[in-house]
Amino acid sequence: MKINIEQSNAYSEVEITIKCNSIDESLENLISSIRLYNSTISGKKGDKIYFLKPEDVLYFDTVDEKVFIYTADSVYETNLKLYEIEERFVGTSIIRISKSIVLNLIKIDYVSPLLNGRIEAVLQNGEKVIISRQYVPVFKSKLDL
Amino acid sequence: MKNITIRFFFLGLMIAFTISVLTVTVVMAITTDTAMVPVSLIWQNFVLSVLCSLINLVYRSEKLKFVWQSIIGYILTTAIIISCGLIFDWYSYGGNTFGRTSFVLISFLMYSLFYLMTWIIIWQIAKAKKKELNDKLKEYKQKQ
């Protein structure tokens, strides 16, 4: 793979062009990483607005129609709807796992099937979230199962 | 989702009906001299199977934790089996020598044994599934 980098003051933003014959698995992973790098997400905490890197997010959760962003050490509120977050991170490790949660798969420590078709995911901070039956096939296909 | 619940019900009904008919056949062969299982007993078993399959739907609940689903399922199913035995007068069927208490005790022990065996099988399957899922998750995380 050839990597060409053009650095100049003429460019106001970073632009990445991929030229390829076909998109294989490793290229898909690379595109997924670029997408994650490219999209920060804003979250409100108190009076301040923070710009968060998606790779720092554990999961997004809806409570009383408000969407919250959970990181390892903080919780932020966002104006984005859950489906908008889901659409924004299509093709990345961030996927919908239930009606109210969008989860970053990278932040899962381990999973346990719950015998009633659901899966419990234990996150790196020890929190537990449930992958509902409806979204188990999506989760499994992400893992090539 | 409703279709899956209906399928789950009929699958449970099929399994429960098969097991109950087999159990009755074995019990009758041991306790009576009758060579045939009467149609009335088959119908009674069908009623029992329908009730058990309805109770089985508790495992479809997303609100209850699995441990509670198991406890509720076990208590209700045991109660239904014993109640059906008493209502349909199985304990004195064909003039067998079982007393009411013995019948209740035998029903309870047989069902508990079956429940335990099912649990062990499910636990083994779940253990293998867990390993497979976590291996794949590890692989996925390494790729990212």
Short mmCIF file of C-alpha atoms in Angstrom, two decimals:
data_model
loop_
_atom_site.label_atom_id
_atom_site.label_comp_id
_atom_site.label_asym_id
_atom_site.label_seq_id
_atom_site.Cartn_x
_atom_site.Cartn_y
_atom_site.Cartn_z
CA MET A 1 0.00 0.00 0.00
CA LYS A 2 1.36 3.40 -1.00
CA ILE A 3 0.81 6.35 1.31
CA ASN A 4 1.02 9.83 -0.20
CA ILE A 5 0.94 12.80 2.14
CA GLU A 6 0.81 16.33 0.77
CA GLN A 7 1.43 19.00 3.36
CA SER A 8 0.76 22.60 2.38
CA ASN A 9 -0.67 25.82 3.78
CA ALA A 10 -3.06 25.81 0.83
CA TYR A 11 -5.21 23.18 2.55
CA SER A 12 -7.65 24.36 5.17
CA GLU A 13 -8.81 20.86 6.25
CA VAL A 14 -7.55 17.30 6.14
CA GLU A 15 -8.82 15.35 3.13
CA ILE A 16 -8.27 11.63 2.74
CA THR A 17 -8.75 9.89 -0.61
CA ILE A 18 -8.48 6.14 -0.87
CA LYS A 19 -7.75 4.65 -4.28
CA CYS A 20 -8.31 0.91 -4.45
CA ASN A 21 -9.45 -1.95 -6.62
CA SER A 22 -11.83 -3.39 -4.03
CA ILE A 23 -12.58 -2.88 -0.34
CA ASP A 24 -11.32 -5.83 1.70
CA GLU A 25 -11.61 -6.44 5.46
CA SER A 26 -8.40 -4.64 6.43
CA LEU A 27 -9.37 -1.63 4.33
CA GLU A 28 -12.81 -1.61 5.94
CA ASN A 29 -11.12 -1.48 9.36
CA LEU A 30 -8.93 1.40 8.20
CA ILE A 31 -11.97 3.35 6.92
CA SER A 32 -13.73 2.65 10.22
CA SER A 33 -10.74 4.08 12.15
CA ILE A 34 -10.68 7.17 9.90
CA ARG A 35 -14.41 7.71 10.46
CA LEU A 36 -13.90 7.51 14.21
CA TYR A 37 -10.92 9.88 14.06
CA ASN A 38 -12.89 12.33 11.94
CA SER A 39 -16.00 12.67 14.06
CA THR A 40 -15.87 14.25 17.46
CA ILE A 41 -19.07 14.45 19.42
CA SER A 42 -20.14 17.33 21.62
CA GLY A 43 -21.47 16.76 25.11
CA LYS A 44 -22.73 19.17 27.73
CA LYS A 45 -21.72 18.94 31.37
CA GLY A 46 -22.91 21.73 33.64
CA ASP A 47 -22.49 24.99 31.72
CA LYS A 48 -19.62 23.72 29.59
CA ILE A 49 -19.60 21.96 26.24
CA TYR A 50 -16.91 19.35 25.65
CA PHE A 51 -15.76 17.79 22.37
CA LEU A 52 -15.28 14.08 22.90
CA LYS A 53 -13.38 11.55 20.85
CA PRO A 54 -15.65 8.60 19.92
CA GLU A 55 -12.95 6.14 21.01
CA ASP A 56 -13.27 7.53 24.56
CA VAL A 57 -17.01 6.87 24.70
CA LEU A 58 -18.21 3.72 26.46
CA TYR A 59 -21.84 4.01 25.42
CA PHE A 60 -24.78 6.34 24.71
CA ASP A 61 -27.92 5.89 26.75
CA THR A 62 -31.42 7.40 26.64
CA VAL A 63 -33.09 8.36 29.91
CA ASP A 64 -36.42 10.25 29.90
CA GLU A 65 -35.95 11.12 26.21
CA LYS A 66 -32.55 12.70 26.92
CA VAL A 67 -29.40 11.16 25.46
CA PHE A 68 -26.31 10.84 27.67
CA ILE A 69 -22.74 10.05 26.72
CA TYR A 70 -20.85 7.82 29.14
CA THR A 71 -17.05 7.86 29.25
CA ALA A 72 -14.79 6.09 31.75
CA ASP A 73 -14.92 8.98 34.20
CA SER A 74 -17.84 11.24 33.24
CA VAL A 75 -21.36 11.61 31.89
CA TYR A 76 -22.35 14.24 29.32
CA GLU A 77 -25.67 15.21 27.79
CA THR A 78 -26.05 15.53 24.04
CA ASN A 79 -28.75 16.99 21.81
CA LEU A 80 -28.29 14.24 19.26
CA LYS A 81 -30.94 11.53 19.01
CA LEU A 82 -29.87 7.93 19.40
CA TYR A 83 -30.65 7.11 15.75
CA GLU A 84 -28.53 10.08 14.63
CA ILE A 85 -25.59 8.74 16.66
CA GLU A 86 -26.17 5.29 15.18
CA GLU A 87 -26.18 6.73 11.64
CA ARG A 88 -23.10 8.86 12.29
CA PHE A 89 -21.05 5.86 13.34
CA VAL A 90 -22.18 3.38 10.70
CA GLY A 91 -19.34 0.99 9.85
CA THR A 92 -17.46 1.67 13.10
CA SER A 93 -17.27 -0.21 16.39
CA ILE A 94 -20.16 1.88 17.75
CA ILE A 95 -23.45 0.03 17.26
CA ARG A 96 -27.01 -0.05 18.63
CA ILE A 97 -27.49 -2.86 21.18
CA SER A 98 -30.98 -2.08 22.51
CA LYS A 99 -33.81 0.42 22.12
CA SER A 100 -32.04 2.83 24.48
CA ILE A 101 -28.30 2.08 24.17
CA VAL A 102 -25.61 2.55 21.52
CA LEU A 103 -22.41 0.81 22.60
CA ASN A 104 -18.73 1.07 21.68
CA LEU A 105 -17.69 -2.57 21.18
CA ILE A 106 -14.04 -1.74 21.82
CA LYS A 107 -14.92 -0.86 25.40
CA ILE A 108 -16.37 -4.29 26.21
CA ASP A 109 -14.25 -6.30 28.61
CA TYR A 110 -16.18 -9.55 28.15
CA VAL A 111 -19.66 -10.84 27.33
CA SER A 112 -21.92 -13.53 28.81
CA PRO A 113 -24.92 -15.04 27.00
CA LEU A 114 -27.98 -14.90 29.27
CA LEU A 115 -29.75 -18.09 28.13
CA ASN A 116 -32.92 -16.17 27.28
CA GLY A 117 -31.42 -14.94 24.04
CA ARG A 118 -29.88 -11.77 25.42
CA ILE A 119 -26.19 -11.03 26.03
CA GLU A 120 -24.71 -9.20 29.00
CA ALA A 121 -21.69 -7.05 28.17
CA VAL A 122 -19.34 -6.07 30.98
CA LEU A 123 -17.50 -2.88 30.11
CA GLN A 124 -13.91 -1.94 30.95
CA ASN A 125 -15.12 0.18 33.88
CA GLY A 126 -17.10 -2.76 35.31
CA GLU A 127 -20.52 -1.45 34.21
CA LYS A 128 -22.93 -3.99 32.73
CA VAL A 129 -25.21 -3.39 29.75
CA ILE A 130 -27.65 -5.77 28.08
CA ILE A 131 -27.64 -6.53 24.36
CA SER A 132 -31.32 -7.18 23.65
CA ARG A 133 -32.52 -10.15 21.60
CA GLN A 134 -33.46 -7.89 18.70
CA TYR A 135 -29.88 -6.59 18.37
CA VAL A 136 -27.97 -9.81 19.14
CA PRO A 137 -27.79 -10.75 15.40
CA VAL A 138 -26.25 -7.32 14.61
CA PHE A 139 -23.70 -7.76 17.41
CA LYS A 140 -22.83 -11.27 16.26
CA SER A 141 -22.44 -10.24 12.63
CA LYS A 142 -20.02 -7.52 13.78
CA LEU A 143 -17.91 -10.29 15.32
CA ASP A 144 -18.23 -12.41 12.15
CA LEU A 145 -20.37 -15.01 13.90
CA MET B 1 -41.26 -10.36 17.92
CA LYS B 2 -44.81 -11.68 18.45
CA ASN B 3 -44.17 -14.42 15.87
CA ILE B 4 -41.07 -15.53 17.75
CA THR B 5 -43.09 -15.69 20.99
CA ILE B 6 -45.77 -17.79 19.29
CA ARG B 7 -43.08 -20.10 17.86
CA PHE B 8 -41.49 -20.31 21.31
CA PHE B 9 -44.88 -21.29 22.76
CA PHE B 10 -45.52 -24.05 20.20
CA LEU B 11 -41.97 -25.39 20.51
CA GLY B 12 -42.44 -25.54 24.31
CA LEU B 13 -45.84 -27.22 23.83
CA MET B 14 -44.36 -29.86 21.53
CA ILE B 15 -41.51 -30.65 23.96
CA ALA B 16 -43.76 -30.61 27.06
CA PHE B 17 -46.42 -32.81 25.40
CA THR B 18 -43.85 -35.37 24.21
CA ILE B 19 -42.16 -35.54 27.62
CA SER B 20 -45.44 -35.75 29.56
CA VAL B 21 -46.83 -38.56 27.35
CA LEU B 22 -43.55 -40.47 27.64
CA THR B 23 -43.51 -39.97 31.43
CA VAL B 24 -47.12 -41.15 31.80
CA THR B 25 -46.39 -44.19 29.63
CA VAL B 26 -43.35 -45.12 31.76
CA VAL B 27 -45.21 -44.50 35.05
CA MET B 28 -48.20 -46.57 33.85
CA ALA B 29 -45.95 -49.40 32.71
CA ILE B 30 -44.31 -49.48 36.16
CA THR B 31 -47.38 -48.97 38.36
CA THR B 32 -50.26 -50.68 36.50
CA ASP B 33 -50.88 -53.78 34.39
CA THR B 34 -52.57 -51.73 31.60
CA ALA B 35 -50.91 -52.15 28.21
CA MET B 36 -52.44 -48.98 26.70
CA VAL B 37 -52.44 -45.29 27.60
CA PRO B 38 -56.11 -44.10 27.57
CA VAL B 39 -57.15 -41.16 25.38
CA SER B 40 -58.43 -39.29 28.46
CA LEU B 41 -54.88 -39.28 29.88
CA ILE B 42 -53.49 -37.97 26.57
CA TRP B 43 -55.97 -35.07 26.67
CA GLN B 44 -55.12 -34.35 30.29
CA ASN B 45 -51.44 -34.33 29.34
CA PHE B 46 -52.21 -31.92 26.53
CA VAL B 47 -53.92 -29.51 28.96
CA LEU B 48 -50.89 -29.80 31.28
CA SER B 49 -48.51 -29.16 28.35
CA VAL B 50 -50.44 -26.04 27.24
CA LEU B 51 -50.28 -24.62 30.79
CA CYS B 52 -46.55 -25.44 31.10
CA SER B 53 -45.84 -23.82 27.72
CA LEU B 54 -47.67 -20.68 28.84
CA ILE B 55 -45.54 -20.57 32.01
CA ASN B 56 -42.49 -21.15 29.83
CA LEU B 57 -43.13 -17.73 28.23
CA VAL B 58 -41.70 -16.19 31.42
CA TYR B 59 -38.28 -16.96 29.87
CA ARG B 60 -39.11 -14.54 27.04
CA SER B 61 -39.42 -11.62 29.46
CA GLU B 62 -36.73 -8.96 29.06
CA LYS B 63 -37.66 -7.29 32.34
CA LEU B 64 -36.95 -10.24 34.62
CA LYS B 65 -33.43 -11.44 35.39
CA PHE B 66 -32.70 -15.03 34.39
CA VAL B 67 -32.45 -16.19 38.00
CA TRP B 68 -36.00 -14.87 38.67
CA GLN B 69 -37.30 -16.38 35.43
CA SER B 70 -35.88 -19.74 36.55
CA ILE B 71 -37.33 -19.50 40.07
CA ILE B 72 -40.79 -18.39 38.84
CA GLY B 73 -40.74 -21.00 36.04
CA TYR B 74 -39.73 -23.78 38.42
CA ILE B 75 -42.30 -22.94 41.14
CA LEU B 76 -45.23 -22.42 38.73
CA THR B 77 -44.47 -25.50 36.64
CA THR B 78 -44.09 -27.70 39.72
CA ALA B 79 -47.37 -26.31 41.10
CA ILE B 80 -49.18 -26.93 37.77
CA ILE B 81 -47.91 -30.52 37.50
CA ILE B 82 -49.00 -31.32 41.06
CA SER B 83 -52.34 -29.49 40.68
CA CYS B 84 -53.12 -31.33 37.41
CA GLY B 85 -52.30 -34.61 39.12
CA LEU B 86 -54.74 -33.83 41.91
CA ILE B 87 -57.51 -32.40 39.66
CA PHE B 88 -57.34 -35.27 37.14
CA ASP B 89 -57.02 -37.77 39.95
CA TRP B 90 -53.82 -39.33 38.58
CA TYR B 91 -52.66 -40.48 42.01
CA SER B 92 -55.32 -43.18 42.22
CA TYR B 93 -55.42 -43.97 38.48
CA GLY B 94 -56.04 -47.64 37.67
CA GLY B 95 -56.21 -48.45 41.35
CA ASN B 96 -52.49 -47.93 41.88
CA THR B 97 -51.18 -48.10 45.38
CA PHE B 98 -49.76 -44.56 45.54
CA GLY B 99 -51.07 -42.35 48.31
CA ARG B 100 -51.77 -38.67 47.63
CA THR B 101 -48.59 -37.56 49.46
CA SER B 102 -46.45 -40.14 47.67
CA PHE B 103 -47.83 -39.02 44.32
CA VAL B 104 -47.09 -35.37 45.05
CA LEU B 105 -43.60 -36.28 46.23
CA ILE B 106 -42.86 -38.47 43.19
CA SER B 107 -44.15 -35.78 40.78
CA PHE B 108 -42.03 -33.20 42.54
CA LEU B 109 -38.87 -35.33 42.51
CA MET B 110 -39.30 -36.39 38.87
CA TYR B 111 -39.82 -32.85 37.67
CA SER B 112 -36.95 -31.53 39.81
CA LEU B 113 -34.63 -34.17 38.39
CA PHE B 114 -35.69 -33.32 34.84
CA TYR B 115 -35.26 -29.59 35.57
CA LEU B 116 -31.77 -30.19 36.98
CA MET B 117 -30.73 -32.26 33.95
CA THR B 118 -32.01 -29.56 31.57
CA TRP B 119 -30.16 -26.93 33.58
CA ILE B 120 -26.86 -28.82 33.35
CA ILE B 121 -27.21 -29.18 29.56
CA ILE B 122 -28.11 -25.49 29.11
CA TRP B 123 -25.21 -24.48 31.37
CA GLN B 124 -22.74 -26.49 29.27
CA ILE B 125 -24.09 -24.96 26.03
CA ALA B 126 -23.92 -21.44 27.54
CA LYS B 127 -20.32 -22.02 28.66
CA ALA B 128 -19.26 -23.01 25.13
CA LYS B 129 -21.19 -20.04 23.65
CA LYS B 130 -19.52 -17.63 26.07
CA LYS B 131 -16.06 -18.83 25.08
CA GLU B 132 -16.85 -18.52 21.37
CA LEU B 133 -18.27 -14.99 21.77
CA ASN B 134 -15.33 -13.77 23.85
CA ASP B 135 -12.75 -15.28 21.48
CA LYS B 136 -14.43 -13.49 18.57
CA LEU B 137 -14.65 -10.25 20.56
CA LYS B 138 -10.93 -10.43 21.35
CA GLU B 139 -10.21 -11.01 17.65
CA TYR B 140 -12.42 -8.03 16.70
CA LYS B 141 -10.72 -5.73 19.21
CA GLN B 142 -7.28 -6.71 17.95
CA LYS B 143 -8.28 -5.84 14.37
CA GLN B 144 -9.44 -2.34 15.32
#
